[in-house]
Short mmCIF file of C-alpha atoms and ligand atoms in Angstrom, two decimals:
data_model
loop_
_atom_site.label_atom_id
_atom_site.label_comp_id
_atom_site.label_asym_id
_atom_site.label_seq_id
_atom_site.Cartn_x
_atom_site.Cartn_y
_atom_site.Cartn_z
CA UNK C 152 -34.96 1.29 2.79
CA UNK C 153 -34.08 4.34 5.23
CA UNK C 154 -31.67 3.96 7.91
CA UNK C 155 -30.34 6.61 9.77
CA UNK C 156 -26.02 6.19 9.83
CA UNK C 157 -24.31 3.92 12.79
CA UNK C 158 -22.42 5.36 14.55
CA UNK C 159 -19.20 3.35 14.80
CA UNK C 160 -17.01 2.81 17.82
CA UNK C 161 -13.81 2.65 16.49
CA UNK C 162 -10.14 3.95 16.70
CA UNK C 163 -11.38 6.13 13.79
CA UNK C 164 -13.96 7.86 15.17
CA UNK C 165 -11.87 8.47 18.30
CA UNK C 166 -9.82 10.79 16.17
CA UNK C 167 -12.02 11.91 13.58
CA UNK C 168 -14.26 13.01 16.98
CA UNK C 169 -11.24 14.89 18.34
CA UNK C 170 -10.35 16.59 15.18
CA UNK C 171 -14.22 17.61 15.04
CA UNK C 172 -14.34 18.62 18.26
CA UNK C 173 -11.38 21.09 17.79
CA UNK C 174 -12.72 22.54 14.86
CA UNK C 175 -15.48 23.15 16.51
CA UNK C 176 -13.82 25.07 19.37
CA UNK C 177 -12.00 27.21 16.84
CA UNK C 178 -15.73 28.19 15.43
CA UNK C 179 -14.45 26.78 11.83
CA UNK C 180 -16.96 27.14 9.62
CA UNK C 181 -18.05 24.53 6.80
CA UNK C 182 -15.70 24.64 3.67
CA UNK C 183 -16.86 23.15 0.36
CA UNK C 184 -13.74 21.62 -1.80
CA UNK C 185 -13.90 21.15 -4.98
CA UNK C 186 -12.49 18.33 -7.01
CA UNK C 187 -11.99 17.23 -10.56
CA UNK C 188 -11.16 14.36 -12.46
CA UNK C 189 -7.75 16.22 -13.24
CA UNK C 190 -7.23 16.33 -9.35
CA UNK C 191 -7.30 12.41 -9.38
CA UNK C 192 -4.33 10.27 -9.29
CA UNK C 193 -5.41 6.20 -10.08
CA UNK C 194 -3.27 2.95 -8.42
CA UNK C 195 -4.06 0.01 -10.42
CA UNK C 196 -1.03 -2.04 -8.95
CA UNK C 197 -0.58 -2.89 -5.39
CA UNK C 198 1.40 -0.26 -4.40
CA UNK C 199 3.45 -2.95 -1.70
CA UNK C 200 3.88 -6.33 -3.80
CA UNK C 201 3.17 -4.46 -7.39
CA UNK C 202 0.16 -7.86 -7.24
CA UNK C 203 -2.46 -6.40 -9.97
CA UNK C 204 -5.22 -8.65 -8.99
CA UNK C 205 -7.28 -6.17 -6.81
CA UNK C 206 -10.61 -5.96 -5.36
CA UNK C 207 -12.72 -2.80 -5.28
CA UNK C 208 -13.34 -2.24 -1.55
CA UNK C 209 -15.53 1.10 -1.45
CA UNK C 210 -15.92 3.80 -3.63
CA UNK C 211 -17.19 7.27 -3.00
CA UNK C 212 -18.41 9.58 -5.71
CA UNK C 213 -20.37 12.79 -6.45
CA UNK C 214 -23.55 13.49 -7.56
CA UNK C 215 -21.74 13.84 -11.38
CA UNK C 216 -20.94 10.56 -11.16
CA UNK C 217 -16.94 11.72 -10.36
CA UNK C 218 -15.52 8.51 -8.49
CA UNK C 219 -12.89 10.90 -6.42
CA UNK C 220 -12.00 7.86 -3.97
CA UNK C 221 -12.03 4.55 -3.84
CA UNK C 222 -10.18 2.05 -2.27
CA UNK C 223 -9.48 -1.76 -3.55
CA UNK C 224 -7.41 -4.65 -1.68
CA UNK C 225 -4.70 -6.42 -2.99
CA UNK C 226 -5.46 -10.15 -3.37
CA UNK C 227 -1.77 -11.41 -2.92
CA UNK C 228 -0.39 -9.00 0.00
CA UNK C 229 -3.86 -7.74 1.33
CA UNK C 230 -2.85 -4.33 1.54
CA UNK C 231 -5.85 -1.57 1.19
CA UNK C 232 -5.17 1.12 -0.87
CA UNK C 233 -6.48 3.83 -2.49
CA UNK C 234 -6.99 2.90 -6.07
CA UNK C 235 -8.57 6.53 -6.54
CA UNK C 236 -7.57 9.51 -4.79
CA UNK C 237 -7.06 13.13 -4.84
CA UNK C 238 -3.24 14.10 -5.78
CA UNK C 239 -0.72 15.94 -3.21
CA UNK C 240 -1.43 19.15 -5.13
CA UNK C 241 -5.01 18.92 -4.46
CA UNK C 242 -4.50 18.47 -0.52
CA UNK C 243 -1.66 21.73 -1.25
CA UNK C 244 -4.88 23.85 -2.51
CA UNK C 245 -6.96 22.71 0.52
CA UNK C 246 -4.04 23.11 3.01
CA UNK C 247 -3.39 26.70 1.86
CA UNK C 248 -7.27 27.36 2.11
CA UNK C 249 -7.14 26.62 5.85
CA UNK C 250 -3.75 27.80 6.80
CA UNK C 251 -3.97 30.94 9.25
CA UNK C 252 -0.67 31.97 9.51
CA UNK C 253 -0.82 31.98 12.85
CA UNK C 254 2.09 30.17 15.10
CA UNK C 255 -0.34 28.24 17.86
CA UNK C 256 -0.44 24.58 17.41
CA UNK C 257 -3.96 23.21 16.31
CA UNK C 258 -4.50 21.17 19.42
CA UNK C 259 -2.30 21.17 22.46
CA UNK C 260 -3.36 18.26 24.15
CA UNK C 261 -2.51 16.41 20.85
CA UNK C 262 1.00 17.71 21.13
CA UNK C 263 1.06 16.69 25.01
CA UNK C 264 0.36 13.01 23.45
CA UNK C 265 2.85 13.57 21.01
CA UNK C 266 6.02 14.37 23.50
CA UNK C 267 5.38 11.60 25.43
CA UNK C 268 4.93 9.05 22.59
CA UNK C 269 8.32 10.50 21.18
CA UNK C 270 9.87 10.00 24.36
CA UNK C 271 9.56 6.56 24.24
CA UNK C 272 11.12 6.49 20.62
CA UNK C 273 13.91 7.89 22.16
CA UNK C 274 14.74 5.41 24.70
CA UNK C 275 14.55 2.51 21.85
CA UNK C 276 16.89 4.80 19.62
CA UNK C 277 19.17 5.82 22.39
CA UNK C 278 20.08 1.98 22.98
CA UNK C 279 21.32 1.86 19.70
CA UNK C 280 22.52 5.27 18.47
CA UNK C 281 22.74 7.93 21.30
CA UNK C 282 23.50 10.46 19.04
CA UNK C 283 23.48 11.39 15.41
CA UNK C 284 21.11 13.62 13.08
CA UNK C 285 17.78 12.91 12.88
CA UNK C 286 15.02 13.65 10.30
CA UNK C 287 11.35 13.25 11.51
CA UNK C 288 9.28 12.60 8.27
CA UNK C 289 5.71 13.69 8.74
CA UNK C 290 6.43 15.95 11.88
CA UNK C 291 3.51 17.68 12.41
CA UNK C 292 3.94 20.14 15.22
CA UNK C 293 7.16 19.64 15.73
CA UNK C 294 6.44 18.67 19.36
CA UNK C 295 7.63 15.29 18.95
CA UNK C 296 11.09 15.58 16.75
CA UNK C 297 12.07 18.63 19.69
CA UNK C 298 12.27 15.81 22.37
CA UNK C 299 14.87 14.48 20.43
CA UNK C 300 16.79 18.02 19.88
CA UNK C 301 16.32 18.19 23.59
CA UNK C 302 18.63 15.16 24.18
CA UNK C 303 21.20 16.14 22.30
CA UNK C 304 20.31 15.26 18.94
CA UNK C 305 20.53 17.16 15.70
CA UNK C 306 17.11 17.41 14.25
CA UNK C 307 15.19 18.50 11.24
CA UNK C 308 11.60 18.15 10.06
CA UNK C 309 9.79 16.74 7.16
CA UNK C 310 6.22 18.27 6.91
CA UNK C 311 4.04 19.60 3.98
CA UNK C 312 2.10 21.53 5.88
CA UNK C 313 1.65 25.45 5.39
CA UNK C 314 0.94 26.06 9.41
CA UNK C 315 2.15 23.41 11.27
CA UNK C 316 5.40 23.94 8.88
CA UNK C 317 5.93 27.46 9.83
CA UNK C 318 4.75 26.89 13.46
CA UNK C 319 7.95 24.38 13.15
CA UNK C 320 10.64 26.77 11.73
CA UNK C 321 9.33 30.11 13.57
CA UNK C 322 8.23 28.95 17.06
CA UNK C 323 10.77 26.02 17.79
CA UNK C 324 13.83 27.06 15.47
CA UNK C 325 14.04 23.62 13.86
CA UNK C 326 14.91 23.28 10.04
CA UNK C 327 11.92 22.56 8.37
CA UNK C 328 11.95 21.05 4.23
CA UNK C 329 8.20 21.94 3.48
CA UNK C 330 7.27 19.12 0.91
CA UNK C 331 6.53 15.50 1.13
CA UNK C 332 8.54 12.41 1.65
CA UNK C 333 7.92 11.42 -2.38
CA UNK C 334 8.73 14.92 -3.69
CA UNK C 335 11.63 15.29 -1.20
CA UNK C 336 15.07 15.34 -2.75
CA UNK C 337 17.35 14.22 0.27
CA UNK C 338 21.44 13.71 -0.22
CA UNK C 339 22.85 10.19 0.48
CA UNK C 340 24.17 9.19 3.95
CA UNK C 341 22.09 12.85 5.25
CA UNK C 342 21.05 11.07 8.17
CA UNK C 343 21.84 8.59 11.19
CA UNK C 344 17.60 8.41 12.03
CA UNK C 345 14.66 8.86 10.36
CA UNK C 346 11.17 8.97 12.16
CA UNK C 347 8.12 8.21 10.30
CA UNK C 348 5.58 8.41 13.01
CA UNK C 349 1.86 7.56 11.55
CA UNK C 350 3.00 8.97 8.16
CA UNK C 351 3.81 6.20 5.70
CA UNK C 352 0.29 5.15 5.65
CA UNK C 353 -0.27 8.99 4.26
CA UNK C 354 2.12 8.68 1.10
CA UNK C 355 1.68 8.00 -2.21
CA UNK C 356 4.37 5.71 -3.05
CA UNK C 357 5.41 3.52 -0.32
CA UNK C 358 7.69 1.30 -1.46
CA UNK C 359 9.33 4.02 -3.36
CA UNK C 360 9.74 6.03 -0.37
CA UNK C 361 11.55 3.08 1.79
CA UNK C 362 14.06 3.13 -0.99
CA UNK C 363 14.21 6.81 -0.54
CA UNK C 364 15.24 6.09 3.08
CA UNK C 365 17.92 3.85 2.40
CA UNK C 366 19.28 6.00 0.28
CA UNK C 367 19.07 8.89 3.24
CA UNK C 368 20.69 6.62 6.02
CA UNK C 369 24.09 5.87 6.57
CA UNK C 370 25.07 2.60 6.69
CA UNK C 371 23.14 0.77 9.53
CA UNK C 372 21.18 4.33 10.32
CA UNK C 373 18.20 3.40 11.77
CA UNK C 374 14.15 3.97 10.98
CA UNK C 375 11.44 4.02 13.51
CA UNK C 376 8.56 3.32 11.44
CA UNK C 377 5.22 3.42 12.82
CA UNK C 378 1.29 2.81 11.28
CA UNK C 379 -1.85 1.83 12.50
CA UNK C 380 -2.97 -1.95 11.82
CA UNK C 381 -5.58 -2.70 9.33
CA UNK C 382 -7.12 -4.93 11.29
CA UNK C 383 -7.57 -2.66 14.46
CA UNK C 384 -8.05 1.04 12.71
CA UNK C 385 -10.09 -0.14 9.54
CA UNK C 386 -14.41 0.01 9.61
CA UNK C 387 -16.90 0.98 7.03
CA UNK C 388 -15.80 4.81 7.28
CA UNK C 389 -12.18 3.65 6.36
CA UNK C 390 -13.36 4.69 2.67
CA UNK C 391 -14.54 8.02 3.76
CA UNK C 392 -11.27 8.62 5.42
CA UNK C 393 -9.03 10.89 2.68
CA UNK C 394 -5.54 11.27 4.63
CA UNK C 395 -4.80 7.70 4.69
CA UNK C 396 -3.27 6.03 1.20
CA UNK C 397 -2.09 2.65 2.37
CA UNK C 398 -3.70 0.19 5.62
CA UNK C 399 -1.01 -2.11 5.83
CA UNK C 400 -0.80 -5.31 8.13
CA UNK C 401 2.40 -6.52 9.93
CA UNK C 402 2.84 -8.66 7.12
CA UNK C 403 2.91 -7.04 4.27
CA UNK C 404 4.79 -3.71 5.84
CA UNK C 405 7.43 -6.07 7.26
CA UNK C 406 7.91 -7.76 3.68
CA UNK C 407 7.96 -4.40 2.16
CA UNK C 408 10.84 -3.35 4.39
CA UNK C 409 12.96 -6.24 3.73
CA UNK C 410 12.43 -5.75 0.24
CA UNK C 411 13.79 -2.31 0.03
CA UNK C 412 17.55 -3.38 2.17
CA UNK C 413 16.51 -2.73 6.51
CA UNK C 414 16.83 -5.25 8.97
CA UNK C 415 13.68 -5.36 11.40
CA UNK C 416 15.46 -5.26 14.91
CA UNK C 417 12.56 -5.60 16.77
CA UNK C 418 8.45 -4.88 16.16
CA UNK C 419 6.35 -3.43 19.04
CA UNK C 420 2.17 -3.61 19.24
CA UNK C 421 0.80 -0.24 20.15
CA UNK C 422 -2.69 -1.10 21.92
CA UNK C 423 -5.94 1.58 21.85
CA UNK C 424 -5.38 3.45 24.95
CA UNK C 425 -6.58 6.96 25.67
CA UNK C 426 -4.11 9.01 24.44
CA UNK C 427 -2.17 6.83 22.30
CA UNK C 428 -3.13 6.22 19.00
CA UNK C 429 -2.99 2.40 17.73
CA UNK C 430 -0.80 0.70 15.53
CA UNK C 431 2.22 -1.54 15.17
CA UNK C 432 5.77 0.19 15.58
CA UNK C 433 9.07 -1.53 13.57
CA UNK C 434 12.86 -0.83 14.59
CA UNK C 435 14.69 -0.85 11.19
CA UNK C 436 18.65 -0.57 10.62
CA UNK C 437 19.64 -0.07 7.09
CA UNK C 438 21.48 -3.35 5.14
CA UNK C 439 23.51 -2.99 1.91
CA UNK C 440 20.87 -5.49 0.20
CA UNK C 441 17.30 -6.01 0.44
CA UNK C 442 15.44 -9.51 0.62
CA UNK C 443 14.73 -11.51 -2.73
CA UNK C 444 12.61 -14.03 -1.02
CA UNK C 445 7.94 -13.58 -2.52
CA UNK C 446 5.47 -12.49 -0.30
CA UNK C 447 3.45 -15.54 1.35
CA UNK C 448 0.79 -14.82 3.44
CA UNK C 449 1.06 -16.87 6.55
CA UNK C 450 -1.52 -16.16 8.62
CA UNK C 451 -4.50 -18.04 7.74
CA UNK C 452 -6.82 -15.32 9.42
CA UNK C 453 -5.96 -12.73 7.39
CA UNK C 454 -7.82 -13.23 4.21
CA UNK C 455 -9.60 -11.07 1.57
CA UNK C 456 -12.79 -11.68 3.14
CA UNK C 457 -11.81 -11.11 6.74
CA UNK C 458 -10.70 -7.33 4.53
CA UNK C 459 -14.16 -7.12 2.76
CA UNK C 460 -15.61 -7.95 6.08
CA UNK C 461 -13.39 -5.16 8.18
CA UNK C 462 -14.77 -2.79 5.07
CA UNK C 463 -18.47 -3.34 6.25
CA UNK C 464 -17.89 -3.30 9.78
CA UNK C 465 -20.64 -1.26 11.78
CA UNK C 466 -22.72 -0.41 8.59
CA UNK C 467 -24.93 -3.10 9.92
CA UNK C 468 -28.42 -3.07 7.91
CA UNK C 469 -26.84 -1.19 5.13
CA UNK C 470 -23.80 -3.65 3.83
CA UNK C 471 -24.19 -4.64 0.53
CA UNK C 472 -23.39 -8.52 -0.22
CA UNK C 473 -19.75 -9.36 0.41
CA UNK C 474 -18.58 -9.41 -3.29
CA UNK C 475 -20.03 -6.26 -4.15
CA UNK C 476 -18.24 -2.85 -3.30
CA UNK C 477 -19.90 -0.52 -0.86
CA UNK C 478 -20.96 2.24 -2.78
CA UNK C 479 -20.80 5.65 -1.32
CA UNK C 480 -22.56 9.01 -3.11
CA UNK C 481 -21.71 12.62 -0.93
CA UNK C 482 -23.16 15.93 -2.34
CA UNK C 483 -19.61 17.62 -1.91
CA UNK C 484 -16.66 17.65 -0.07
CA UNK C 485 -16.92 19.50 3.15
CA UNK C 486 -13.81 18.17 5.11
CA UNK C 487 -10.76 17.40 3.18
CA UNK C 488 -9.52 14.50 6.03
CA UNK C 489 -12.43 12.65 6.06
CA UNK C 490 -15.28 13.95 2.92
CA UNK C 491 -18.02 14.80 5.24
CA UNK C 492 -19.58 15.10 8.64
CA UNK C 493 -21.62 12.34 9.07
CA UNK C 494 -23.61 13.67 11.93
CA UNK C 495 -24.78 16.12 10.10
CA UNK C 496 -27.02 13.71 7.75
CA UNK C 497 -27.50 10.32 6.98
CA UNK C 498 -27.31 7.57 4.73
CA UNK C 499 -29.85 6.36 2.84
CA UNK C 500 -29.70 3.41 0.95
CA UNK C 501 -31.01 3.53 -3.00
CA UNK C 502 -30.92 1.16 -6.04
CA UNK C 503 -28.69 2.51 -8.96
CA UNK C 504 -29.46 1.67 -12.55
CA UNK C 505 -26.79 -0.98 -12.66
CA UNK C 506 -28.80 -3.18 -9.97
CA UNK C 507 -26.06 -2.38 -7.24
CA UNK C 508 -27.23 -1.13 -3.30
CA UNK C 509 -26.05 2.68 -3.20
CA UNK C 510 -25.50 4.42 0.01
CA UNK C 511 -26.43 8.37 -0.57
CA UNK C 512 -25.93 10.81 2.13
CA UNK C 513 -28.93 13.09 2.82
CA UNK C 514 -27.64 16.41 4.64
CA UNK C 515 -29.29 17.55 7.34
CA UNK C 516 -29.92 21.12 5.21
CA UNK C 517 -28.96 21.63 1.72
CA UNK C 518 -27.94 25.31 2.28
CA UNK C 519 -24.68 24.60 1.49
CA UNK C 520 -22.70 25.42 -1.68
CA UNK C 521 -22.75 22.45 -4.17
ZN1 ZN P 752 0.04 -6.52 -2.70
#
């Protein structure tokens, strides 16, 4: 069976179509990144509720037979996560291969977005802390965390990244710690906020890194934590997509954060809108003690197979029987965010030795480095 590749209308593709179309303004050219099995870290255990009764969701692997991602739910919590995935110091080697040193931001319109979605963190914080220090974890840019220097606030930035980090330090003067949020040695009672703005979803460790935030608040600081939704962001190219680490629900996140000592003070729905990016958004202020009480699922809806299902949505012809994985085979890595340009080939669906429905991609031209 032949099938050319759906094209699916999702959240996902909104943004994976942006980031495309920028790099195709800035005339990138294809990359080829290599991986090894030494570049892989493995998650057996539900990284949220520790549950280690997981399902293999999708897995991607090279023509070697390298697995290099691959992401399993949890059958307790239903958080996806990657089970398989390349480590932080991989993504460091990739970042520093694209990095141009130059100090002009990637996409302005993006950072236009970003302002005015930061502006509305601001008047939720404000109501409860209208001043204070504040450390934006995952700050891209910097465009966002400067609206809050702008009112008065004393910020600093979290971000990994070689250019956007410099862009940070050199072009807006803000203090910049150039790691991530799990490598990140804060001191105790450092800060009053702490943004994490679509970045929790991106770390290794989650629950260890809410503990890390506790530890980094005063007493009662606050959080704004925001993610997209698993059950709004999440179709078949989900397991394609290498950035994110976690796809939480409301459930499970809001469990999590109990768990680790915050108070939720309020939650907010972020609808798909031009311009904003989806999600769910939780107001957190930092307890003494965290919450004892198991993780029950209570809404009947959300199920492993409503997950499995979300994990074949818009493949269409090609899904392979709910209780199988989808199987994914790329010749190479060509985008580190996302593995590779689908519009450049297709998917074609094959019979592996095992008896299990393969998807391989066919490139367009196989000109490229291997
Ligand atoms: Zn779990």
């Amino acid at each position: 069976m032949t099938s050319a590749a759906p094209s699916p209308p999702s959240a996902l593709t909104h943004v994976l179509g942006r980031m495309e179309h920028c790099l195709e303004g800035r005339h990138e050219e294809h990359r080829c990144y290599p991986i090894r099995a030494e570049d892989l870290i493995f998650t057996a255990a539900c990284p949220v509720c520790g549950g280690t009764e997981t399902v293999t969701l999708v897995e991607v692997s090279l023509p070697s037979g390298l697995v290099f991602h691959s992401t399993a739910v949890c059958r307790s919590c239903l958080l996806a996560f990657r089970s398989v995935s390349p480590s932080y110091r991989w993504f460091q080697r990739c970042w520093a291969q694209i990095a141009t040193g130059s100090l002009e931001v990637f996409n302005p319109d993006l950072e236009i977005e970003r302002r005015n979605r930061y502006r509305g963190y601001l008047r939720l914080i404000q109501e409860h802390r209208p001043t204070g220090r504040v450390l934006d974890v995952g700050a891209a840019y910097g465009s966002g965390v400067q609206v809050f220097a702008e009112a008065g606030y004393q910020v600093s930035a979290l971000e990994p990244e070689n250019d956007r980090a410099h862009y940070i330090r050199q072009s807006l003067g803000i203090p910049v710690y150039q790691t991530v949020l799990q490598t990140f040695e804060g001191e105790s009672s450092a800060w009053e906020i702490i943004l994490l703005s679509h970045c929790l979803e991106h770390v290794d460790g989650p629950a260890e890194s809410l503990a890390k935030l506790h530890h980094w608040l005063v007493p009662n600081g606050l959080v704004y934590l925001e993610v997209p939704d698993l059950w709004d962001i999440v179709d078949w190219t989900d397991g394609l997509f290498m950035t994110h680490k976690s796809n939480f629900t409301q459930e499970n996140l809001s469990w999590l954060v109990r768990r680790h000592g915050f108070e939720i003070l309020s939650t907010r729905t972020i609808p798909r809108t031009a311009g904003e990016t989806s999600g769910f958004a939780l107001l957190l202020q930092r307890r003494d003690h965290g919450s004892d009480d198991p993780f029950v699922l209570a809404n009947p809806a959300e199920s492993l197979r409503a997950v499995q299902q979300q994990y074949r949505k818009d493949l269409f012809d090609l899904a392979p029987p709910l209780d199988q994985p989808v199987l994914l085979r790329v010749p190479y890595i060509d985008q580190f965010y996302h593995t590779i340009r689908r519009e450049q080939g297709r998917f074609q669906s094959v019979l592996t030795p095992a008896g299990q429905q393969r998807l391989d991609f066919i490139p367009n031209s196989y000109a490229d480095p291997l």
